[in-house]
Amino acid sequence: MKKTAASFLLVTALLGMLLTACSGKSNNNVESPSPTSTPTASESANPSPSSEPGQTQEPEQTEKPDEKAEESSTDKIVNQMLKKIEQPSLFDLTEETLKDYYDIDRELIEEFTIKTPAINLISNEIAVVKVKDAKNIDAIKKSMEQRAKDVQKMFEQYLPEPYKNAQNYKIAVEGDYVLFLISESADDLVKAFKNAVV
């Protein structure tokens, strides 16, 4: 009798713990959409094509005006280029990492969009910089030439294809915009850049 009562209490306690654990998980599932919906609004400050497909309809509607307001002219140019000529997965360079990759004086440029490789096995890179004054274009071009040398050094010892790709980098100027790119499709991307600048 005592064993049956003890077993009953043990089973009841285990069921109670199980229900508590399950209800905790379901609460987490219910609560998780609201924290994720809040950050997506803040994520719109750094618009990226990869963030849109995963969004629900409501956040998309609230984000679209923000994205238009936040999307710079350099973002638009790069996005138009990438719509025409597909490239490997690339990540956006931020204000914080600009100096690490490019020795560009931030005071000389109005805005920039720079996309670097998602993996270290490729050398593809796209940078569009809008200068504040056309007299600074040569300084920006020198920084981009140095970036090409840095990328070449990364690959010359162990990956011949990305190294060769980096040797064939392109720099182009259209108005106040300066383009730097490393790509197998460099010539097509330069054309797309010139067409995108209006």
Coordinates of N, CA and C in Angstrom, one line a residue:
M1 N 0.8 -1.2 0.0 CA 0.0 0.0 0.0 C 0.9 1.3 0.0
K2 N 1.9 1.2 0.9 CA 2.8 2.4 1.0 C 3.5 2.5 -0.3
K3 N 3.9 1.4 -0.9 CA 4.7 1.4 -2.2 C 3.8 2.0 -3.3
T4 N 2.5 1.6 -3.3 CA 1.6 2.1 -4.4 C 1.4 3.6 -4.2
A5 N 1.2 4.1 -3.0 CA 1.0 5.5 -2.7 C 2.3 6.3 -3.1
A6 N 3.4 5.7 -2.7 CA 4.7 6.4 -3.1 C 4.9 6.5 -4.6
S7 N 4.5 5.4 -5.3 CA 4.6 5.3 -6.7 C 3.7 6.4 -7.3
F8 N 2.5 6.5 -6.8 CA 1.5 7.4 -7.3 C 2.0 8.8 -7.1
L9 N 2.6 9.1 -5.9 CA 3.1 10.5 -5.7 C 4.3 10.8 -6.6
L10 N 5.1 9.8 -6.9 CA 6.3 10.0 -7.7 C 5.8 10.2 -9.2
V11 N 4.9 9.5 -9.7 CA 4.3 9.6 -11.0 C 3.7 11.0 -11.1
T12 N 2.9 11.4 -10.1 CA 2.3 12.7 -10.1 C 3.3 13.9 -10.2
A13 N 4.3 13.7 -9.4 CA 5.4 14.7 -9.3 C 6.1 14.8 -10.7
L14 N 6.4 13.7 -11.3 CA 7.0 13.7 -12.6 C 6.1 14.3 -13.7
L15 N 4.8 14.0 -13.6 CA 3.9 14.5 -14.6 C 3.8 16.1 -14.4
G16 N 3.8 16.5 -13.1 CA 3.8 17.9 -12.8 C 5.0 18.6 -13.4
M17 N 6.2 18.0 -13.2 CA 7.4 18.6 -13.7 C 7.4 18.6 -15.3
L18 N 6.9 17.6 -15.8 CA 6.8 17.5 -17.3 C 5.9 18.5 -17.9
L19 N 4.7 18.7 -17.2 CA 3.8 19.7 -17.7 C 4.3 21.1 -17.5
T20 N 5.1 21.3 -16.4 CA 5.7 22.7 -16.2 C 6.7 22.9 -17.3
A21 N 7.5 21.9 -17.5 CA 8.6 22.1 -18.6 C 8.0 22.3 -19.9
C22 N 6.9 21.6 -20.3 CA 6.2 21.8 -21.6 C 5.6 23.1 -21.6
S23 N 4.9 23.6 -20.6 CA 4.3 24.9 -20.6 C 5.3 26.0 -20.7
G24 N 6.5 25.8 -20.1 CA 7.6 26.7 -20.2 C 8.0 26.9 -21.6
K25 N 8.1 25.7 -22.3 CA 8.6 25.7 -23.7 C 7.5 26.4 -24.6
S26 N 6.3 26.1 -24.3 CA 5.2 26.7 -25.2 C 5.2 28.2 -24.9
N27 N 5.4 28.7 -23.7 CA 5.4 30.1 -23.4 C 6.6 30.7 -24.1
N28 N 7.7 30.0 -24.2 CA 8.9 30.6 -24.9 C 8.6 30.7 -26.4
N29 N 7.8 29.7 -26.9 CA 7.5 29.8 -28.3 C 6.5 30.9 -28.6
V30 N 5.6 31.2 -27.7 CA 4.6 32.2 -27.8 C 5.3 33.6 -27.7
E31 N 6.3 33.7 -26.7 CA 6.9 35.0 -26.5 C 8.0 35.3 -27.5
S32 N 8.5 34.3 -28.2 CA 9.6 34.6 -29.1 C 9.3 35.5 -30.3
P33 N 8.1 35.4 -30.9 CA 7.8 36.3 -32.0 C 7.9 37.8 -31.6
S34 N 7.5 38.2 -30.4 CA 7.5 39.6 -30.2 C 9.0 40.1 -30.0
P35 N 9.9 39.4 -29.3 CA 11.3 39.9 -29.3 C 11.9 39.9 -30.7
T36 N 11.6 38.9 -31.6 CA 12.2 38.9 -32.9 C 11.6 40.0 -33.8
S37 N 10.3 40.3 -33.5 CA 9.7 41.4 -34.4 C 10.3 42.7 -34.0
T38 N 10.7 42.9 -32.8 CA 11.3 44.2 -32.4 C 12.6 44.4 -33.1
P39 N 13.6 43.4 -33.0 CA 14.9 43.6 -33.6 C 14.8 43.8 -35.1
T40 N 13.8 43.2 -35.8 CA 13.7 43.3 -37.2 C 13.5 44.8 -37.6
A41 N 12.8 45.5 -36.8 CA 12.6 46.9 -37.1 C 14.0 47.7 -37.0
S42 N 14.8 47.3 -36.0 CA 16.1 47.9 -35.8 C 17.1 47.4 -36.9
E43 N 16.9 46.2 -37.3 CA 17.7 45.6 -38.4 C 17.6 46.4 -39.7
S44 N 16.4 47.1 -39.8 CA 16.2 47.8 -41.1 C 17.2 48.9 -41.3
A45 N 17.9 49.3 -40.2 CA 18.9 50.3 -40.3 C 20.1 49.8 -41.2
N46 N 20.3 48.5 -41.2 CA 21.3 47.9 -42.1 C 20.5 47.0 -43.1
P47 N 19.9 47.6 -44.1 CA 19.0 46.8 -45.0 C 19.9 45.8 -45.7
S48 N 19.4 44.5 -45.8 CA 20.1 43.5 -46.5 C 19.1 42.6 -47.2
P49 N 19.3 42.2 -48.4 CA 18.3 41.4 -49.1 C 18.0 40.1 -48.4
S50 N 19.0 39.6 -47.7 CA 18.7 38.3 -47.0 C 17.8 38.4 -45.8
S51 N 17.6 39.6 -45.3 CA 16.7 39.7 -44.1 C 15.2 39.8 -44.5
E52 N 14.9 40.1 -45.8 CA 13.5 40.3 -46.2 C 12.7 39.0 -46.3
P53 N 13.3 37.9 -47.0 CA 12.5 36.7 -47.2 C 11.9 36.1 -45.9
G54 N 12.7 36.1 -44.8 CA 12.2 35.5 -43.6 C 11.2 36.3 -42.8
Q55 N 10.9 37.5 -43.2 CA 10.0 38.3 -42.4 C 8.5 37.9 -42.7
T56 N 7.7 38.2 -41.7 CA 6.2 38.0 -41.9 C 5.7 39.3 -42.6
Q57 N 4.4 39.2 -43.0 CA 3.8 40.3 -43.8 C 3.8 41.6 -43.0
E58 N 3.5 41.6 -41.7 CA 3.4 42.8 -41.0 C 4.7 43.6 -40.9
P59 N 5.8 42.9 -40.4 CA 7.1 43.6 -40.3 C 7.5 44.1 -41.7
E60 N 7.2 43.4 -42.8 CA 7.6 43.9 -44.1 C 7.0 45.2 -44.4
Q61 N 5.7 45.4 -44.1 CA 5.0 46.6 -44.3 C 5.5 47.8 -43.5
T62 N 5.9 47.5 -42.3 CA 6.5 48.6 -41.5 C 7.9 48.9 -41.8
E63 N 8.6 47.9 -42.4 CA 10.0 48.1 -42.7 C 10.2 48.7 -44.1
K64 N 9.4 48.5 -45.0 CA 9.6 49.0 -46.4 C 9.8 50.5 -46.4
P65 N 9.0 51.4 -45.7 CA 9.3 52.8 -45.7 C 10.7 53.1 -45.1
D66 N 11.0 52.4 -44.0 CA 12.3 52.6 -43.4 C 13.5 52.2 -44.3
E67 N 13.3 51.1 -45.0 CA 14.3 50.7 -45.9 C 14.6 51.7 -47.0
K68 N 13.5 52.3 -47.5 CA 13.6 53.3 -48.6 C 14.3 54.5 -48.0
A69 N 14.0 54.9 -46.8 CA 14.6 56.0 -46.1 C 16.0 55.8 -45.8
E70 N 16.4 54.6 -45.4 CA 17.7 54.2 -45.0 C 18.6 53.8 -46.2
E71 N 18.1 53.3 -47.3 CA 18.9 52.8 -48.4 C 19.6 54.0 -49.0
S72 N 21.0 53.9 -49.0 CA 21.8 54.9 -49.6 C 21.9 54.8 -51.1
S73 N 22.4 55.8 -51.7 CA 22.6 55.7 -53.2 C 23.6 54.6 -53.5
T74 N 24.6 54.4 -52.7 CA 25.6 53.3 -53.0 C 24.9 52.0 -52.8
D75 N 24.0 51.8 -51.8 CA 23.3 50.6 -51.7 C 22.5 50.3 -52.9
K76 N 21.8 51.3 -53.4 CA 21.0 51.1 -54.6 C 21.8 50.7 -55.8
I77 N 23.0 51.3 -56.0 CA 23.9 51.0 -57.1 C 24.4 49.5 -57.0
V78 N 24.8 49.1 -55.8 CA 25.3 47.8 -55.6 C 24.2 46.7 -55.8
N79 N 23.0 47.0 -55.3 CA 21.9 46.1 -55.4 C 21.5 45.9 -56.9
Q80 N 21.5 47.0 -57.7 CA 21.2 46.9 -59.1 C 22.3 46.1 -59.8
M81 N 23.6 46.3 -59.4 CA 24.6 45.5 -60.1 C 24.5 44.0 -59.8
L82 N 24.1 43.7 -58.5 CA 24.0 42.3 -58.1 C 22.7 41.6 -58.7
K83 N 21.7 42.4 -59.1 CA 20.6 41.9 -59.7 C 20.9 41.4 -61.1
K84 N 21.8 42.1 -61.8 CA 22.2 41.8 -63.1 C 23.3 40.7 -63.2
I85 N 24.2 40.8 -62.3 CA 25.3 39.8 -62.3 C 25.5 39.2 -61.0
E86 N 25.1 37.9 -60.9 CA 25.1 37.2 -59.6 C 26.6 37.0 -59.2
Q87 N 26.7 37.1 -57.8 CA 28.0 36.9 -57.2 C 27.9 35.9 -56.0
P88 N 29.0 35.4 -55.6 CA 29.0 34.5 -54.4 C 28.5 35.3 -53.2
S89 N 28.2 34.6 -52.1 CA 27.6 35.2 -50.9 C 28.6 36.3 -50.4
L90 N 28.1 37.5 -50.2 CA 29.0 38.6 -49.7 C 28.3 39.3 -48.5
F91 N 29.1 39.7 -47.6 CA 28.6 40.4 -46.4 C 28.9 41.9 -46.5
D92 N 28.1 42.7 -45.8 CA 28.3 44.2 -45.8 C 29.4 44.6 -44.8
L93 N 30.3 45.4 -45.2 CA 31.2 46.0 -44.3 C 30.6 47.1 -43.6
T94 N 30.9 47.2 -42.3 CA 30.2 48.3 -41.4 C 31.2 49.5 -41.2
E95 N 30.6 50.5 -40.7 CA 31.4 51.7 -40.3 C 32.6 51.3 -39.4
E96 N 32.4 50.3 -38.5 CA 33.4 49.9 -37.6 C 34.5 49.2 -38.2
T97 N 34.2 48.4 -39.3 CA 35.3 47.6 -39.9 C 35.9 48.3 -41.2
L98 N 35.3 49.4 -41.6 CA 35.8 50.1 -42.8 C 37.3 50.3 -42.7
K99 N 37.8 50.9 -41.6 CA 39.2 51.2 -41.5 C 40.1 49.9 -41.5
D100 N 39.6 48.8 -41.0 CA 40.4 47.6 -41.0 C 40.6 47.0 -42.4
Y101 N 39.7 47.2 -43.3 CA 39.8 46.7 -44.6 C 40.3 47.7 -45.6
Y102 N 39.8 48.9 -45.5 CA 40.2 49.9 -46.4 C 40.8 51.1 -45.7
D103 N 41.9 51.6 -46.1 CA 42.5 52.7 -45.4 C 41.9 54.0 -46.0
I104 N 40.6 54.2 -45.8 CA 39.9 55.3 -46.4 C 39.6 56.3 -45.3
D105 N 39.9 57.5 -45.5 CA 39.5 58.6 -44.5 C 38.0 58.8 -44.6
R106 N 37.3 58.5 -43.6 CA 35.9 58.6 -43.6 C 35.4 60.0 -43.8
E107 N 36.2 61.0 -43.5 CA 35.8 62.4 -43.7 C 35.7 62.7 -45.2
L108 N 36.4 61.9 -46.0 CA 36.4 62.2 -47.5 C 35.2 61.7 -48.2
I109 N 34.5 60.8 -47.6 CA 33.4 60.1 -48.3 C 32.0 60.4 -47.7
E110 N 31.0 60.5 -48.5 CA 29.7 60.8 -48.1 C 29.0 59.5 -47.6
E111 N 29.1 58.4 -48.4 CA 28.5 57.1 -48.1 C 29.3 56.0 -48.8
F112 N 29.1 54.8 -48.3 CA 29.7 53.7 -49.0 C 28.9 52.4 -48.8
T113 N 29.1 51.5 -49.7 CA 28.6 50.1 -49.6 C 29.7 49.2 -50.1
I114 N 30.2 48.4 -49.2 CA 31.3 47.5 -49.5 C 30.8 46.1 -49.1
K115 N 31.0 45.2 -50.0 CA 30.6 43.8 -49.7 C 31.9 42.9 -49.9
T116 N 32.1 42.1 -48.8 CA 33.3 41.3 -48.8 C 32.9 39.8 -48.7
P117 N 33.8 38.9 -49.0 CA 33.4 37.5 -49.1 C 32.9 36.9 -47.7
A118 N 31.9 36.0 -47.8 CA 31.3 35.4 -46.6 C 32.3 34.3 -46.2
I119 N 33.1 33.8 -47.1 CA 34.1 32.7 -46.7 C 35.5 33.2 -47.2
N120 N 36.5 32.6 -46.6 CA 37.9 33.0 -46.9 C 38.5 32.3 -48.1
L121 N 37.7 31.6 -48.9 CA 38.2 30.8 -50.0 C 38.0 31.5 -51.3
I122 N 37.3 32.7 -51.3 CA 37.1 33.5 -52.5 C 37.6 34.9 -52.3
S123 N 37.9 35.6 -53.4 CA 38.5 36.9 -53.3 C 37.5 38.0 -53.8
N124 N 36.3 37.6 -54.2 CA 35.3 38.5 -54.7 C 35.0 39.6 -53.7
E125 N 34.9 40.8 -54.3 CA 34.6 42.0 -53.4 C 34.1 43.1 -54.3
I126 N 33.1 43.8 -53.7 CA 32.5 45.0 -54.4 C 32.5 46.1 -53.4
A127 N 33.0 47.3 -53.9 CA 32.9 48.5 -53.1 C 32.5 49.7 -53.9
V128 N 31.5 50.4 -53.5 CA 31.1 51.6 -54.1 C 31.1 52.7 -53.1
V129 N 31.9 53.8 -53.4 CA 32.1 54.9 -52.5 C 31.7 56.2 -53.1
K130 N 30.9 57.0 -52.4 CA 30.5 58.3 -52.9 C 31.4 59.3 -52.2
V131 N 32.2 60.1 -53.0 CA 33.1 61.1 -52.4 C 32.3 62.4 -52.1
K132 N 32.8 63.1 -51.1 CA 32.1 64.4 -50.8 C 32.6 65.4 -51.9
D133 N 33.8 65.3 -52.3 CA 34.4 66.2 -53.3 C 35.2 65.5 -54.3
A134 N 35.0 65.8 -55.6 CA 35.7 65.1 -56.6 C 37.2 65.1 -56.5
K135 N 37.8 66.1 -55.9 CA 39.2 66.2 -55.7 C 39.8 65.1 -54.9
N136 N 38.9 64.4 -54.1 CA 39.4 63.3 -53.3 C 39.4 61.9 -54.0
I137 N 39.0 61.9 -55.2 CA 38.8 60.6 -55.9 C 40.2 59.9 -56.0
D138 N 41.3 60.6 -56.3 CA 42.6 60.0 -56.4 C 43.0 59.3 -55.1
A139 N 42.7 60.0 -54.0 CA 43.1 59.4 -52.6 C 42.3 58.1 -52.4
I140 N 41.0 58.1 -52.8 CA 40.2 56.9 -52.6 C 40.7 55.8 -53.5
K141 N 41.1 56.1 -54.7 CA 41.6 55.1 -55.7 C 42.9 54.5 -55.1
K142 N 43.7 55.3 -54.5 CA 45.0 54.8 -53.9 C 44.6 53.8 -52.8
S143 N 43.7 54.1 -52.0 CA 43.2 53.2 -50.9 C 42.7 51.9 -51.5
M144 N 42.0 52.0 -52.6 CA 41.5 50.8 -53.2 C 42.6 49.9 -53.8
E145 N 43.6 50.6 -54.4 CA 44.7 49.8 -54.9 C 45.5 49.1 -53.8
Q146 N 45.6 49.7 -52.7 CA 46.2 49.1 -51.5 C 45.4 47.9 -51.1
R147 N 44.1 48.0 -51.1 CA 43.2 46.9 -50.7 C 43.4 45.7 -51.7
A148 N 43.6 46.0 -53.0 CA 43.8 44.9 -53.9 C 45.1 44.2 -53.6
K149 N 46.1 45.0 -53.2 CA 47.4 44.3 -52.8 C 47.3 43.5 -51.6
D150 N 46.5 44.0 -50.6 CA 46.2 43.2 -49.4 C 45.5 41.9 -49.7
V151 N 44.5 41.9 -50.5 CA 43.8 40.7 -50.9 C 44.7 39.8 -51.6
Q152 N 45.5 40.3 -52.5 CA 46.5 39.4 -53.3 C 47.4 38.7 -52.3
K153 N 47.9 39.4 -51.3 CA 48.8 38.8 -50.3 C 48.1 37.7 -49.6
M154 N 46.8 37.8 -49.3 CA 46.1 36.8 -48.6 C 46.1 35.4 -49.3
F155 N 46.1 35.5 -50.6 CA 45.9 34.3 -51.4 C 47.1 33.8 -52.2
E156 N 48.1 34.6 -52.4 CA 49.2 34.2 -53.3 C 49.9 33.0 -52.9
Q157 N 50.0 32.6 -51.6 CA 50.7 31.5 -51.2 C 49.9 30.2 -51.2
Y158 N 48.6 30.2 -51.2 CA 47.9 29.0 -51.0 C 46.7 28.8 -51.9
L159 N 46.1 29.8 -52.5 CA 45.0 29.6 -53.4 C 45.2 30.4 -54.7
P160 N 45.6 29.7 -55.8 CA 46.0 30.4 -57.0 C 44.8 31.1 -57.7
E161 N 43.6 30.4 -57.7 CA 42.5 31.0 -58.5 C 42.0 32.4 -57.9
P162 N 41.8 32.4 -56.5 CA 41.4 33.7 -55.9 C 42.5 34.7 -56.1
Y163 N 43.8 34.3 -56.0 CA 44.9 35.2 -56.2 C 44.9 35.8 -57.6
K164 N 44.7 35.0 -58.6 CA 44.6 35.5 -60.0 C 43.4 36.4 -60.2
N165 N 42.3 36.1 -59.5 CA 41.1 36.9 -59.6 C 41.4 38.3 -59.0
A166 N 42.1 38.3 -57.8 CA 42.5 39.6 -57.2 C 43.5 40.4 -58.0
Q167 N 44.3 39.8 -58.8 CA 45.2 40.5 -59.6 C 44.5 41.3 -60.7
N168 N 43.3 40.8 -61.1 CA 42.6 41.4 -62.2 C 41.5 42.3 -61.6
Y169 N 41.7 43.0 -60.5 CA 40.8 43.9 -59.9 C 40.5 45.1 -60.9
K170 N 39.4 45.7 -60.6 CA 39.0 46.9 -61.4 C 38.6 48.1 -60.5
I171 N 39.0 49.2 -61.0 CA 38.6 50.5 -60.3 C 38.0 51.3 -61.4
A172 N 36.8 51.9 -61.2 CA 36.1 52.7 -62.1 C 35.5 53.9 -61.4
V173 N 35.4 55.0 -62.2 CA 34.8 56.2 -61.6 C 33.7 56.7 -62.5
E174 N 32.6 57.1 -61.9 CA 31.4 57.6 -62.6 C 30.9 58.7 -61.7
G175 N 31.0 60.0 -62.1 CA 30.6 61.1 -61.3 C 31.3 61.1 -60.0
D176 N 30.6 61.2 -58.9 CA 31.2 61.2 -57.6 C 31.3 59.8 -57.0
Y177 N 31.1 58.8 -57.7 CA 31.2 57.4 -57.3 C 32.4 56.7 -57.8
V178 N 33.1 56.0 -56.9 CA 34.2 55.2 -57.2 C 33.9 53.7 -56.9
L179 N 34.2 52.9 -57.9 CA 34.0 51.5 -57.8 C 35.3 50.7 -57.7
F180 N 35.3 49.8 -56.7 CA 36.4 48.8 -56.7 C 35.8 47.4 -56.7
L181 N 36.3 46.5 -57.5 CA 35.8 45.2 -57.5 C 36.8 44.2 -57.9
I182 N 36.6 43.0 -57.3 CA 37.3 41.8 -57.6 C 36.3 40.8 -58.0
S183 N 36.3 40.3 -59.2 CA 35.3 39.3 -59.6 C 35.7 38.7 -61.0
E184 N 35.2 37.5 -61.2 CA 35.4 36.9 -62.5 C 34.6 37.6 -63.6
S185 N 33.5 38.3 -63.1 CA 32.6 39.0 -64.0 C 32.9 40.5 -63.9
A186 N 34.1 40.9 -63.7 CA 34.5 42.3 -63.5 C 34.0 43.3 -64.6
D187 N 34.2 42.9 -65.8 CA 33.8 43.8 -66.9 C 32.3 44.0 -67.0
D188 N 31.6 43.0 -66.8 CA 30.1 43.1 -66.7 C 29.6 43.9 -65.5
L189 N 30.3 43.8 -64.4 CA 30.0 44.5 -63.2 C 30.3 46.0 -63.4
V190 N 31.4 46.3 -64.1 CA 31.7 47.7 -64.4 C 30.6 48.3 -65.2
K191 N 30.2 47.6 -66.2 CA 29.1 48.1 -67.1 C 27.8 48.4 -66.3
A192 N 27.5 47.4 -65.4 CA 26.3 47.5 -64.6 C 26.4 48.7 -63.6
F193 N 27.6 48.9 -63.1 CA 27.9 50.1 -62.2 C 27.6 51.4 -63.0
K194 N 28.2 51.5 -64.2 CA 28.0 52.7 -64.9 C 26.5 53.0 -65.3
N195 N 25.8 51.9 -65.6 CA 24.4 52.0 -65.9 C 23.6 52.4 -64.7
A196 N 24.0 52.0 -63.5 CA 23.3 52.2 -62.3 C 23.4 53.6 -61.7
V197 N 24.6 54.2 -62.0 CA 24.8 55.6 -61.6 C 24.0 56.6 -62.4
V198 N 23.1 57.3 -61.8 CA 22.3 58.3 -62.6 C 22.5 59.6 -61.9

